[in-house]
Amino acid sequence: MKDFLTIINTWYQSKCDGVWEHSYGFSLDNIDNPGWCIRITGENNKEIWDITNSIDKKIIG
């Protein structure tokens, strides 16, 4: 299985067309200690996906 960074990089490159990357993309941020959140924009009719993970909870949606 490919590692996470390879998957994200491949997805991002497939979207870049000279216009898309100026308005959409993804971010990876810390939310708690420990915890993280990935925000993906510009996929599936431009809705925003937030994927959050921490020790206490896991929310995808």
Tab-separated table of N, CA, C and O in Angstrom:
chain	number	residue	atom	x	y	z
A	1	MET	N	0.833	-1.187	0.000
A	1	MET	CA	0.000	0.000	0.000
A	1	MET	C	0.874	1.245	0.000
A	1	MET	O	1.871	1.316	0.692
A	2	LYS	N	0.468	2.243	-0.779
A	2	LYS	CA	1.213	3.494	-0.837
A	2	LYS	C	1.102	4.234	0.484
A	2	LYS	O	0.102	4.139	1.169
A	3	ASP	N	2.125	4.994	0.804
A	3	ASP	CA	2.041	5.797	2.020
A	3	ASP	C	1.153	7.026	1.785
A	3	ASP	O	0.860	7.403	0.647
A	4	PHE	N	0.719	7.625	2.854
A	4	PHE	CA	-0.236	8.726	2.805
A	4	PHE	C	0.252	9.889	1.943
A	4	PHE	O	-0.506	10.441	1.139
A	5	LEU	N	1.503	10.287	2.098
A	5	LEU	CA	2.010	11.428	1.339
A	5	LEU	C	2.018	11.160	-0.164
A	5	LEU	O	1.731	12.056	-0.963
A	6	THR	N	2.308	9.932	-0.565
A	6	THR	CA	2.281	9.578	-1.986
A	6	THR	C	0.864	9.659	-2.529
A	6	THR	O	0.635	10.186	-3.624
A	7	ILE	N	-0.110	9.178	-1.766
A	7	ILE	CA	-1.513	9.230	-2.190
A	7	ILE	C	-1.978	10.675	-2.338
A	7	ILE	O	-2.587	11.051	-3.347
A	8	ILE	N	-1.708	11.515	-1.337
A	8	ILE	CA	-2.109	12.931	-1.392
A	8	ILE	C	-1.418	13.639	-2.552
A	8	ILE	O	-2.044	14.418	-3.278
A	9	ASN	N	-0.133	13.375	-2.753
A	9	ASN	CA	0.604	14.012	-3.838
A	9	ASN	C	0.036	13.620	-5.203
A	9	ASN	O	-0.151	14.477	-6.076
A	10	THR	N	-0.271	12.357	-5.393
A	10	THR	CA	-0.847	11.879	-6.654
A	10	THR	C	-2.211	12.522	-6.893
A	10	THR	O	-2.510	12.976	-8.010
A	11	TRP	N	-3.056	12.568	-5.863
A	11	TRP	CA	-4.370	13.200	-5.972
A	11	TRP	C	-4.224	14.676	-6.334
A	11	TRP	O	-4.882	15.173	-7.247
A	12	TYR	N	-3.347	15.385	-5.617
A	12	TYR	CA	-3.167	16.817	-5.852
A	12	TYR	C	-2.694	17.085	-7.277
A	12	TYR	O	-3.231	17.960	-7.963
A	13	GLN	N	-1.712	16.324	-7.746
A	13	GLN	CA	-1.204	16.502	-9.104
A	13	GLN	C	-2.289	16.240	-10.145
A	13	GLN	O	-2.328	16.911	-11.181
A	14	SER	N	-3.181	15.293	-9.871
A	14	SER	CA	-4.245	14.979	-10.830
A	14	SER	C	-5.262	16.116	-10.945
A	14	SER	O	-5.964	16.218	-11.952
A	15	LYS	N	-5.369	16.953	-9.918
A	15	LYS	CA	-6.323	18.060	-9.914
A	15	LYS	C	-5.751	19.337	-10.510
A	15	LYS	O	-6.489	20.170	-11.022
A	16	CYS	N	-4.441	19.527	-10.411
A	16	CYS	CA	-3.812	20.772	-10.863
A	16	CYS	C	-3.973	20.946	-12.374
A	16	CYS	O	-3.596	20.085	-13.153
A	17	ASP	N	-4.570	22.081	-12.760
A	17	ASP	CA	-4.782	22.370	-14.179
A	17	ASP	C	-4.459	23.826	-14.512
A	17	ASP	O	-4.824	24.326	-15.568
A	18	GLY	N	-3.775	24.508	-13.606
A	18	GLY	CA	-3.457	25.907	-13.810
A	18	GLY	C	-4.466	26.858	-13.179
A	18	GLY	O	-4.193	28.029	-13.006
A	19	VAL	N	-5.648	26.354	-12.817
A	19	VAL	CA	-6.695	27.166	-12.208
A	19	VAL	C	-7.109	26.570	-10.856
A	19	VAL	O	-7.163	27.272	-9.852
A	20	TRP	N	-7.394	25.279	-10.836
A	20	TRP	CA	-7.914	24.591	-9.657
A	20	TRP	C	-7.066	24.845	-8.416
A	20	TRP	O	-7.578	25.161	-7.342
A	21	GLU	N	-5.763	24.716	-8.536
A	21	GLU	CA	-4.877	24.797	-7.366
A	21	GLU	C	-4.834	26.181	-6.719
A	21	GLU	O	-4.351	26.336	-5.604
A	22	HIS	N	-5.376	27.186	-7.388
A	22	HIS	CA	-5.418	28.531	-6.809
A	22	HIS	C	-6.644	28.741	-5.914
A	22	HIS	O	-6.695	29.717	-5.160
A	23	SER	N	-7.609	27.814	-5.968
A	23	SER	CA	-8.826	27.945	-5.166
A	23	SER	C	-9.077	26.772	-4.230
A	23	SER	O	-9.813	26.908	-3.261
A	24	TYR	N	-8.511	25.618	-4.530
A	24	TYR	CA	-8.808	24.403	-3.777
A	24	TYR	C	-7.515	23.696	-3.379
A	24	TYR	O	-6.437	24.059	-3.802
A	25	GLY	N	-7.660	22.658	-2.545
A	25	GLY	CA	-6.502	21.882	-2.132
A	25	GLY	C	-6.771	21.158	-0.832
A	25	GLY	O	-7.887	20.724	-0.567
A	26	PHE	N	-5.752	21.038	-0.003
A	26	PHE	CA	-5.901	20.374	1.288
A	26	PHE	C	-4.990	21.025	2.304
A	26	PHE	O	-4.023	21.698	1.957
A	27	SER	N	-5.334	20.849	3.574
A	27	SER	CA	-4.470	21.305	4.661
A	27	SER	C	-4.451	20.232	5.743
A	27	SER	O	-5.416	19.506	5.929
A	28	LEU	N	-3.350	20.142	6.431
A	28	LEU	CA	-3.162	19.221	7.547
A	28	LEU	C	-2.722	20.055	8.735
A	28	LEU	O	-1.720	20.761	8.675
A	29	ASP	N	-3.523	20.016	9.815
A	29	ASP	CA	-3.260	20.855	10.980
A	29	ASP	C	-3.342	20.060	12.277
A	29	ASP	O	-4.050	19.050	12.348
A	30	ASN	N	-2.656	20.554	13.299
A	30	ASN	CA	-2.824	20.032	14.653
A	30	ASN	C	-4.101	20.610	15.235
A	30	ASN	O	-4.407	21.776	15.021
A	31	ILE	N	-4.860	19.796	15.997
A	31	ILE	CA	-6.066	20.303	16.638
A	31	ILE	C	-6.003	20.205	18.152
A	31	ILE	O	-6.617	20.969	18.841
A	32	ASP	N	-5.326	19.236	18.659
A	32	ASP	CA	-5.149	19.020	20.090
A	32	ASP	C	-3.805	18.351	20.272
A	32	ASP	O	-3.106	18.068	19.318
A	33	ASN	N	-3.487	18.065	21.483
A	33	ASN	CA	-2.243	17.358	21.728
A	33	ASN	C	-2.572	16.016	22.349
A	33	ASN	O	-2.883	15.960	23.527
A	34	PRO	N	-2.544	14.924	21.652
A	34	PRO	CA	-2.287	14.774	20.215
A	34	PRO	C	-3.580	14.815	19.417
A	34	PRO	O	-4.650	14.537	19.926
A	35	GLY	N	-3.491	15.107	18.183
A	35	GLY	CA	-4.628	15.095	17.275
A	35	GLY	C	-4.319	15.861	16.006
A	35	GLY	O	-3.406	16.676	15.978
A	36	TRP	N	-5.086	15.608	14.955
A	36	TRP	CA	-4.871	16.268	13.677
A	36	TRP	C	-6.170	16.356	12.898
A	36	TRP	O	-7.126	15.671	13.192
A	37	CYS	N	-6.185	17.237	11.905
A	37	CYS	CA	-7.343	17.426	11.034
A	37	CYS	C	-6.840	17.640	9.616
A	37	CYS	O	-5.927	18.434	9.394
A	38	ILE	N	-7.432	16.931	8.671
A	38	ILE	CA	-7.155	17.143	7.258
A	38	ILE	C	-8.404	17.769	6.660
A	38	ILE	O	-9.503	17.253	6.837
A	39	ARG	N	-8.263	18.879	5.967
A	39	ARG	CA	-9.376	19.530	5.269
A	39	ARG	C	-9.077	19.445	3.773
A	39	ARG	O	-8.038	19.896	3.316
A	40	ILE	N	-10.013	18.830	3.044
A	40	ILE	CA	-9.875	18.667	1.599
A	40	ILE	C	-10.987	19.464	0.926
A	40	ILE	O	-12.156	19.282	1.239
A	41	THR	N	-10.610	20.354	0.012
A	41	THR	CA	-11.590	21.136	-0.737
A	41	THR	C	-11.396	20.873	-2.225
A	41	THR	O	-10.314	20.509	-2.668
A	42	GLY	N	-12.468	21.042	-2.992
A	42	GLY	CA	-12.360	20.914	-4.433
A	42	GLY	C	-12.598	19.516	-4.962
A	42	GLY	O	-12.237	19.187	-6.079
A	43	GLU	N	-13.229	18.667	-4.187
A	43	GLU	CA	-13.542	17.299	-4.595
A	43	GLU	C	-15.032	17.083	-4.398
A	43	GLU	O	-15.645	17.695	-3.535
A	44	ASN	N	-15.655	16.224	-5.188
A	44	ASN	CA	-17.089	15.911	-5.057
A	44	ASN	C	-17.955	17.166	-5.020
A	44	ASN	O	-18.508	17.529	-3.992
A	45	ASN	N	-18.060	17.832	-6.155
A	45	ASN	CA	-18.879	19.037	-6.288
A	45	ASN	C	-18.422	20.157	-5.359
A	45	ASN	O	-19.215	20.943	-4.887
A	46	LYS	N	-17.151	20.178	-5.064
A	46	LYS	CA	-16.513	21.261	-4.299
A	46	LYS	C	-16.923	21.326	-2.832
A	46	LYS	O	-16.726	22.329	-2.177
A	47	GLU	N	-17.506	20.249	-2.283
A	47	GLU	CA	-17.816	20.254	-0.853
A	47	GLU	C	-16.522	20.122	-0.059
A	47	GLU	O	-15.503	19.670	-0.569
A	48	ILE	N	-16.549	20.524	1.189
A	48	ILE	CA	-15.374	20.445	2.061
A	48	ILE	C	-15.452	19.162	2.876
A	48	ILE	O	-16.479	18.852	3.470
A	49	TRP	N	-14.369	18.405	2.885
A	49	TRP	CA	-14.272	17.208	3.720
A	49	TRP	C	-13.332	17.521	4.869
A	49	TRP	O	-12.230	18.001	4.670
A	50	ASP	N	-13.748	17.243	6.095
A	50	ASP	CA	-12.887	17.344	7.272
A	50	ASP	C	-12.705	15.944	7.834
A	50	ASP	O	-13.687	15.274	8.140
A	51	ILE	N	-11.465	15.520	7.974
A	51	ILE	CA	-11.143	14.231	8.583
A	51	ILE	C	-10.342	14.553	9.832
A	51	ILE	O	-9.283	15.163	9.757
A	52	THR	N	-10.878	14.170	10.986
A	52	THR	CA	-10.274	14.524	12.267
A	52	THR	C	-9.936	13.268	13.045
A	52	THR	O	-10.706	12.315	13.051
A	53	ASN	N	-8.804	13.274	13.725
A	53	ASN	CA	-8.413	12.144	14.542
A	53	ASN	C	-7.763	12.652	15.823
A	53	ASN	O	-6.937	13.541	15.796
A	54	SER	N	-8.184	12.102	16.931
A	54	SER	CA	-7.530	12.369	18.205
A	54	SER	C	-7.595	11.095	19.031
A	54	SER	O	-8.199	10.111	18.633
A	55	ILE	N	-7.012	11.102	20.177
A	55	ILE	CA	-7.012	9.931	21.045
A	55	ILE	C	-8.426	9.555	21.446
A	55	ILE	O	-8.785	8.394	21.498
A	56	ASP	N	-9.302	10.553	21.696
A	56	ASP	CA	-10.641	10.306	22.215
A	56	ASP	C	-11.695	10.043	21.154
A	56	ASP	O	-12.710	9.451	21.441
A	57	LYS	N	-11.474	10.509	19.900
A	57	LYS	CA	-12.535	10.375	18.900
A	57	LYS	C	-11.953	10.307	17.505
A	57	LYS	O	-10.834	10.688	17.263
A	58	LYS	N	-12.756	9.797	16.590
A	58	LYS	CA	-12.394	9.785	15.195
A	58	LYS	C	-13.652	10.155	14.415
A	58	LYS	O	-14.654	9.477	14.485
A	59	ILE	N	-13.589	11.262	13.672
A	59	ILE	CA	-14.745	11.752	12.931
A	59	ILE	C	-14.328	11.885	11.463
A	59	ILE	O	-13.322	12.502	11.165
A	60	ILE	N	-15.122	11.307	10.580
A	60	ILE	CA	-14.887	11.464	9.152
A	60	ILE	C	-16.167	12.001	8.556
A	60	ILE	O	-17.222	11.408	8.696
A	61	GLY	N	-16.095	13.149	7.895
A	61	GLY	CA	-17.293	13.701	7.299
A	61	GLY	C	-17.175	15.134	6.933
A	61	GLY	O	-16.200	15.753	6.990
